[in-house]
Amino acid sequence: MSCSAVIESIRASKPTADGFDELGKEHTLGSSWNSNKEPLDSSTHLDQLLCEGVPFGLHGYIYPLLCNTPSMKTASKLSYIELCENSGPSDRAIEKDLLRALPDNYFFRKLQDRGVQSLRRVLNSINAHLPHYGYCQGMGMLVGYLLLILEEEDAFWVSVHIISKILPEKYFSEELIGLRVEQKLLRKLVKQKLPRTDEFLNERDVDITLVSINWLVTLFAGVLPPVMVYRVWDVMLYRGFAAIHSMSLFLLRHYEDDLIAMPFSHDGFKFLASLPKRIRKDELFIDFDCIKLKADLLTHYRKKITSKARQAPVKKMIIELKDDDLNPVEQNFTDLSPHLKQAEVVLSIRAAVDAVCRHFDKTLGDFLDYKRDRSRSSVKEIVIRAKVLEDFEDLDSGETRSYTDEIIEICDQSDERYWLGKSDSDGHMRWFPSSILCRVSFKLY
Amino acid sequence: MSSAAGSSTPTSIAAQKAYDYLFKLLLIGDSGVGKTCLLFRFAENSFNPTFISTIGIDFKIQTVEIDGKRIKLQVWDTAGQERFRTITTAYYRGAMGILLVYDVTSKKTFENITNWLKNIEEHAAEGVEQLLVANKCDQEDKRVISEEQGQLLAVHHGIDFIECSAMTGENVREAFYRMARRVKTKHESKESAQRADGSKSVKILSDPGSPLGKSLGNCC
């Protein structure tokens, strides 16, 4: 039986006074689905049904179908049970949040409660299954809400599907890059689709990201009443993340007149924060198409935002150079003994070089990597040459050497008075008094 | 003055008269140290051990009276998890006081204070008032960080220190009042310095670029 057919047949069934018959029917339908494992039918009809609202008891059957969990299970090397066993000791950050995910729910109040136990297993298994994502606060709420309507194993697979397939890239990553991109994307959408709101936000300097972060991190679970959370997720599972933006825009659009009538920015801000609560009070029907969002428009914006973000570090790097780095620190070396003084001078030069390196976002080591240069055979070495001005006495034998007007190659000038040189004419290495040498131009070999 | 002040309606006048100063304070610290509980104790004077973990940022308003001045405190509560830092640090700007919270029963949260101080240095305004707050001091049997250790760290960084418990309520009011008093003193001395300069004093209590910044200018 197809997904749409199930929703329709449920809708057709009349709810009885006590609701038991209806519930019973749902269960039989559910089991027929499970045995069927038919891949999801994709149609505008299903989309329409989902947007109109799925009967409350049905989410649990529809979610695994929408996510195609049977194929996820076959594709995975490990079963959920094995993942649970392999996930190792519980993550500390997860432990901290277990009682803070759904504290008002009967099953999530104490550590030994059933819901909390499941939540711990699912979160740690997600961690094991998607190791490069890591645990992010907000996932707890997502999984918690799924556990209320699904079996633990299905809740796990649906969560994995949402995190890895529905959410934009790097959404819950270490730096929350994806999430921040979506924050900017929402602001851009407001600018384009709701110019009056945009003007209000700009004029009053109201920062919508303060409010929207909660909407986005929890996919509205942190703000909307549960029934409405599932309404949003129904559509999200089918249409993808665009549904979340549609929801945000719907809220803003619906209350636009009220918002821009706010006399002060803090009233406006408070009003914005209260929007999800208001929609419950006003018993609103969520219209996911009140503002049409095309998938390619979102992709286009995302690309634009990320390419901008990629350039950002350069700007940041320059800002990070503090005044202290540029202003020479006044130091008094006069009353230090010579070697201390020398060390101090060297240190301050080092600090200056360091500041320059930091300016170019490199560490001193990278900047002055002598070792790498020396090992590279292709690097041209600078050869110093000098002209011999007069004859001189050989250091060892005392004989007079006549190299006057010859050009020699200086091999070592570490000693102040005698430099080691190689004569071009006879190829011999000798010590030359530096006083009779005159350096000629550099030549590269 | 900001454009918002020009459109003063009767409500705005009432709002303006309700307080003498408006200060923005910030609560930071590791996840689970009890920032939200502290704020809840201060604002509502009650305790709830299980709050939903703060996702992103949240804030509460509480008005206090110090030396005859009514001070409206806008206290911002932030998410503690490491990965939210890039988001929460954006809201440091414009904060006049920052409460750094750690949990006396967790060594890690105490050690991380150094990192939080670095964040302040990088993202908050220079000279922002800071207060090191040790929370959960009622749990003596689980305590791993002594009062002396906290005190020492605070002295080392030249900031104020207080131990309190959101659960029992001990010292919580004191922490926020102390912070408010410090910000007030600093603000007033700056103000009088401005007056001495001969410049016409206009109370702009937050940098105009900060979120909600324009509303903050409306207090006088």
Coordinates of N, CA, C and O in Angstrom, one line a residue, chain A residues 92-93 96-97 99-104 109 133-139 141 172-176 179-180 183 202-207 209-211 213-214 217-218 222 263-266 269-270 320 322, chain B residues 3-5 7-9 11-12 15-16 19 30-32 50-57 59 61 72 76 79-84 86-87 91 93 106 108-109 121 208-215 218:
Chain A
R92 N 30.5 12.2 27.2 CA 30.2 13.1 28.4 C 29.2 14.2 28.1 O 28.4 14.5 28.9
A93 N 29.4 14.8 26.9 CA 28.5 15.9 26.5 C 27.1 15.3 26.4 O 26.1 16.0 26.8
K96 N 25.5 14.9 29.9 CA 25.1 16.2 30.5 C 23.8 16.6 30.0 O 23.1 17.3 30.7
D97 N 23.4 16.2 28.8 CA 22.2 16.8 28.2 C 21.0 15.8 28.3 O 19.9 16.2 27.9
L99 N 19.1 14.7 30.6 CA 17.9 15.2 31.3 C 17.5 16.6 30.9 O 16.5 17.1 31.5
R100 N 18.2 17.1 30.0 CA 17.8 18.5 29.5 C 17.2 18.5 28.1 O 17.1 19.6 27.5
A101 N 16.9 17.4 27.6 CA 16.3 17.3 26.3 C 14.8 17.6 26.3 O 14.3 18.5 25.7
L102 N 14.1 16.7 27.0 CA 12.6 16.9 27.2 C 12.2 16.8 28.6 O 11.5 15.9 29.0
P103 N 12.7 17.8 29.4 CA 12.5 17.6 30.9 C 11.1 17.6 31.3 O 10.8 17.2 32.4
D104 N 10.2 18.1 30.5 CA 8.8 18.1 30.9 C 8.0 16.8 30.6 O 6.9 16.6 31.0
R109 N 12.5 12.2 32.6 CA 12.7 13.0 33.8 C 13.9 12.6 34.6 O 14.7 13.4 35.2
Y133 N 30.5 13.8 12.6 CA 29.5 14.8 13.0 C 29.7 15.2 14.5 O 29.8 16.4 14.8
G134 N 29.8 14.2 15.3 CA 29.9 14.5 16.7 C 28.6 14.9 17.3 O 27.7 15.2 16.6
Y135 N 28.5 15.0 18.6 CA 27.3 15.3 19.3 C 27.1 16.8 19.3 O 28.0 17.5 19.7
C136 N 26.0 17.3 19.0 CA 25.7 18.7 19.1 C 24.4 18.9 19.9 O 23.4 18.2 19.7
Q137 N 24.5 19.9 20.8 CA 23.3 20.2 21.6 C 22.1 20.5 20.6 O 22.3 21.3 19.7
G138 N 21.0 20.0 20.8 CA 19.9 20.2 19.8 C 19.6 18.8 19.2 O 18.4 18.5 19.0
M139 N 20.6 18.0 19.0 CA 20.3 16.6 18.6 C 19.5 15.9 19.6 O 18.6 15.1 19.2
M141 N 17.1 16.9 21.4 CA 15.7 17.2 21.2 C 15.1 16.6 20.0 O 14.0 16.1 20.0
F172 N 25.7 20.4 11.7 CA 26.1 20.3 13.1 C 27.6 20.0 13.3 O 28.0 19.4 14.2
S173 N 28.3 20.5 12.3 CA 29.8 20.3 12.4 C 30.4 21.0 13.6 O 29.8 21.8 14.3
E174 N 31.7 20.7 13.8 CA 32.5 21.3 14.9 C 32.2 22.8 15.1 O 32.0 23.3 16.2
E175 N 32.2 23.6 14.0 CA 32.1 25.0 14.1 C 30.7 25.5 13.7 O 30.5 26.7 13.6
L176 N 29.8 24.5 13.5 CA 28.5 24.8 13.1 C 28.4 25.6 11.8 O 27.6 26.5 11.6
L179 N 25.1 25.5 9.8 CA 24.1 26.2 10.6 C 24.2 27.7 10.4 O 23.2 28.4 10.1
R180 N 25.4 28.2 10.4 CA 25.6 29.6 10.3 C 25.3 30.1 8.8 O 24.8 31.2 8.6
Q183 N 21.6 30.4 8.7 CA 21.2 31.7 9.4 C 21.3 32.8 8.4 O 20.4 33.6 8.3
N202 N 16.4 46.2 9.8 CA 17.5 47.0 9.5 C 17.4 48.4 10.3 O 18.3 48.8 11.0
E203 N 16.2 49.0 10.2 CA 16.0 50.3 10.8 C 16.2 50.2 12.3 O 16.8 51.1 12.9
R204 N 15.6 49.2 12.9 CA 15.6 49.1 14.3 C 16.8 48.3 14.9 O 16.9 48.1 16.1
D205 N 17.6 47.8 13.9 CA 18.8 47.1 14.3 C 18.4 45.9 15.2 O 19.0 45.6 16.2
V206 N 17.4 45.1 14.7 CA 17.0 43.9 15.4 C 17.7 42.7 14.8 O 17.6 42.6 13.5
D207 N 18.4 42.0 15.5 CA 19.2 40.9 15.0 C 18.3 39.6 15.1 O 18.1 39.0 16.1
T209 N 18.9 36.7 14.0 CA 19.7 35.4 14.2 C 19.6 35.0 15.7 O 19.7 33.8 16.0
L210 N 19.4 36.0 16.6 CA 19.3 35.6 18.0 C 18.1 34.7 18.2 O 18.1 33.9 19.1
V211 N 17.1 34.9 17.4 CA 15.9 34.1 17.6 C 15.9 32.9 16.7 O 15.6 31.8 17.1
I213 N 18.3 31.1 15.6 CA 19.3 30.1 15.9 C 18.5 28.9 16.7 O 18.8 27.8 16.4
N214 N 17.6 29.3 17.5 CA 16.9 28.3 18.3 C 15.9 27.5 17.3 O 15.8 26.3 17.4
V217 N 18.5 25.2 15.1 CA 19.3 24.1 15.8 C 18.3 23.0 16.2 O 18.7 21.8 16.0
T218 N 17.2 23.3 16.7 CA 16.3 22.3 17.1 C 15.2 21.9 16.1 O 14.4 21.1 16.3
G222 N 12.5 23.1 19.7 CA 12.7 23.9 21.0 C 11.7 24.9 21.2 O 11.6 25.5 22.3
P263 N 6.8 49.7 18.3 CA 7.5 51.0 18.4 C 9.0 50.9 18.6 O 9.8 51.7 18.2
F264 N 9.5 49.9 19.4 CA 10.9 49.9 19.7 C 11.5 48.6 19.3 O 10.8 47.5 19.2
S265 N 12.8 48.6 19.2 CA 13.5 47.4 18.7 C 13.3 46.3 19.7 O 13.2 45.1 19.4
H266 N 13.4 46.6 21.1 CA 13.3 45.5 22.0 C 11.9 44.8 22.0 O 11.8 43.7 22.2
F269 N 11.9 42.6 19.1 CA 12.7 41.4 19.4 C 11.9 40.4 20.2 O 11.9 39.3 19.9
K270 N 11.3 41.0 21.2 CA 10.5 40.1 22.1 C 9.3 39.4 21.3 O 9.0 38.3 21.4
E320 N 43.2 40.8 13.3 CA 43.7 40.2 14.5 C 45.1 40.8 14.9 O 45.5 40.6 16.0
K322 N 47.2 43.1 16.5 CA 46.9 44.1 17.5 C 47.9 45.3 17.4 O 49.0 45.1 17.0
Chain B
S3 N 17.2 57.4 16.2 CA 16.0 57.7 15.5 C 14.8 57.2 16.4 O 13.8 57.8 16.4
A4 N 15.0 56.1 17.0 CA 13.9 55.5 17.8 C 13.4 56.4 18.9 O 12.3 56.5 19.3
A5 N 14.4 57.2 19.5 CA 14.0 58.1 20.6 C 13.2 59.2 20.1 O 12.4 59.8 20.8
S7 N 10.7 59.3 18.1 CA 9.3 58.9 18.0 C 8.8 58.6 19.4 O 8.3 57.5 19.6
S8 N 8.9 59.5 20.3 CA 8.5 59.1 21.7 C 7.0 59.2 21.8 O 6.4 60.2 21.7
T9 N 6.5 58.0 22.1 CA 5.0 57.9 22.3 C 4.8 57.8 23.8 O 5.8 57.7 24.5
T11 N 3.9 55.5 25.7 CA 4.5 54.2 26.3 C 6.0 54.4 26.4 O 6.6 53.9 27.4
S12 N 6.6 55.0 25.4 CA 8.1 55.1 25.4 C 8.5 56.0 26.6 O 9.5 55.7 27.2
A15 N 8.4 53.9 29.6 CA 9.5 53.0 29.6 C 10.8 53.7 29.9 O 11.6 53.1 30.6
Q16 N 10.9 54.9 29.5 CA 12.2 55.6 29.8 C 12.3 56.0 31.3 O 13.4 56.0 31.8
Y19 N 13.6 53.3 34.5 CA 14.9 52.9 35.0 C 15.9 54.0 34.7 O 15.7 54.8 33.7
D30 N 31.2 26.6 30.7 CA 31.0 25.3 30.1 C 29.5 24.9 30.2 O 28.7 25.3 31.0
S31 N 29.2 23.9 29.3 CA 27.8 23.4 29.3 C 27.6 22.7 30.7 O 28.4 21.9 31.2
G32 N 26.4 22.9 31.2 CA 26.0 22.2 32.4 C 26.5 22.8 33.7 O 26.3 22.2 34.8
T50 N 16.1 20.8 36.1 CA 16.2 20.4 34.7 C 15.6 21.4 33.8 O 14.4 21.4 33.6
F51 N 16.5 22.2 33.2 CA 16.0 23.1 32.2 C 16.4 22.4 30.9 O 17.4 21.7 30.8
I52 N 15.7 22.8 29.8 CA 16.2 22.4 28.5 C 17.5 23.1 28.3 O 17.7 24.2 28.7
S53 N 18.5 22.4 27.7 CA 19.8 23.0 27.6 C 19.7 24.2 26.7 O 18.9 24.2 25.7
T54 N 20.4 25.3 27.0 CA 20.3 26.5 26.3 C 20.9 26.3 24.9 O 22.0 25.9 24.8
I55 N 20.1 26.6 23.9 CA 20.6 26.4 22.5 C 20.8 27.8 22.0 O 19.8 28.6 21.9
G56 N 22.0 28.1 21.6 CA 22.3 29.4 21.1 C 22.3 30.4 22.3 O 23.1 30.4 23.1
I57 N 21.3 31.3 22.3 CA 21.3 32.4 23.3 C 19.9 32.8 23.7 O 18.9 32.5 23.0
F59 N 17.8 35.5 26.8 CA 18.0 36.5 27.8 C 16.8 36.9 28.7 O 15.7 36.6 28.3
I61 N 15.3 39.9 31.6 CA 15.4 41.2 32.1 C 15.1 41.3 33.6 O 14.1 40.6 34.0
K72 N 18.2 48.5 35.0 CA 17.6 47.4 34.3 C 18.7 46.6 33.8 O 19.6 47.0 33.0
W76 N 22.2 38.1 29.4 CA 22.2 37.2 28.3 C 22.8 35.8 28.7 O 23.8 35.8 29.4
A79 N 24.8 29.4 25.2 CA 25.0 28.0 25.2 C 26.5 27.7 25.5 O 27.3 28.4 25.1
G80 N 26.7 26.6 26.3 CA 28.1 26.4 26.8 C 28.9 25.5 25.9 O 30.1 25.4 25.9
Q81 N 28.2 24.7 25.0 CA 28.9 23.7 24.2 C 29.9 24.4 23.3 O 29.6 25.4 22.7
E82 N 31.1 23.8 23.3 CA 32.2 24.3 22.5 C 31.8 24.8 21.1 O 32.1 25.9 20.7
R83 N 31.0 24.0 20.4 CA 30.8 24.3 19.0 C 29.8 25.5 18.8 O 29.7 26.0 17.7
F84 N 29.2 26.0 19.9 CA 28.4 27.1 19.8 C 29.2 28.4 20.0 O 28.6 29.5 19.8
T86 N 31.5 30.0 18.3 CA 31.5 30.9 17.1 C 30.3 31.7 17.0 O 30.3 32.8 16.5
I87 N 29.2 31.1 17.5 CA 27.9 31.8 17.4 C 27.7 32.8 18.6 O 27.4 33.9 18.5
Y91 N 27.8 37.8 20.3 CA 26.9 38.6 21.2 C 27.7 39.2 22.3 O 27.1 39.8 23.2
R93 N 29.8 41.6 22.1 CA 30.0 43.0 21.9 C 28.8 43.7 22.5 O 27.7 43.3 22.5
S106 N 33.2 20.0 39.1 CA 33.8 19.6 37.9 C 35.1 20.3 37.6 O 35.1 21.5 37.4
K108 N 37.1 20.1 35.0 CA 37.2 20.5 33.6 C 36.6 21.9 33.4 O 37.2 22.7 32.8
T109 N 35.4 22.1 34.0 CA 34.8 23.4 33.8 C 35.6 24.5 34.5 O 35.6 25.7 34.0
E121 N 38.8 38.2 25.9 CA 39.8 39.1 25.5 C 39.6 39.4 24.0 O 39.8 40.5 23.5
P208 N 26.4 51.7 19.6 CA 25.2 51.8 18.8 C 25.1 50.6 17.8 O 24.0 50.3 17.3
G209 N 26.2 49.9 17.5 CA 26.1 48.9 16.5 C 25.6 47.6 17.1 O 25.4 46.6 16.4
S210 N 25.5 47.5 18.4 CA 25.1 46.2 19.0 C 23.6 45.9 18.7 O 22.8 46.7 18.5
P211 N 23.3 44.6 18.6 CA 21.9 44.2 18.4 C 21.1 44.9 19.5 O 21.5 44.9 20.7
L212 N 19.9 45.3 19.2 CA 19.1 46.1 20.1 C 19.7 47.3 20.6 O 19.3 48.0 21.5
G213 N 20.9 47.7 20.0 CA 21.6 48.8 20.5 C 20.8 50.1 20.6 O 20.9 50.8 21.5
K214 N 20.0 50.3 19.6 CA 19.3 51.6 19.5 C 18.4 51.7 20.7 O 18.2 52.8 21.2
S215 N 17.8 50.6 21.1 CA 16.9 50.7 22.2 C 17.6 51.0 23.5 O 17.1 51.7 24.4
N218 N 17.9 54.6 24.8 CA 16.7 55.3 25.1 C 16.5 55.5 26.6 O 15.4 56.0 27.1

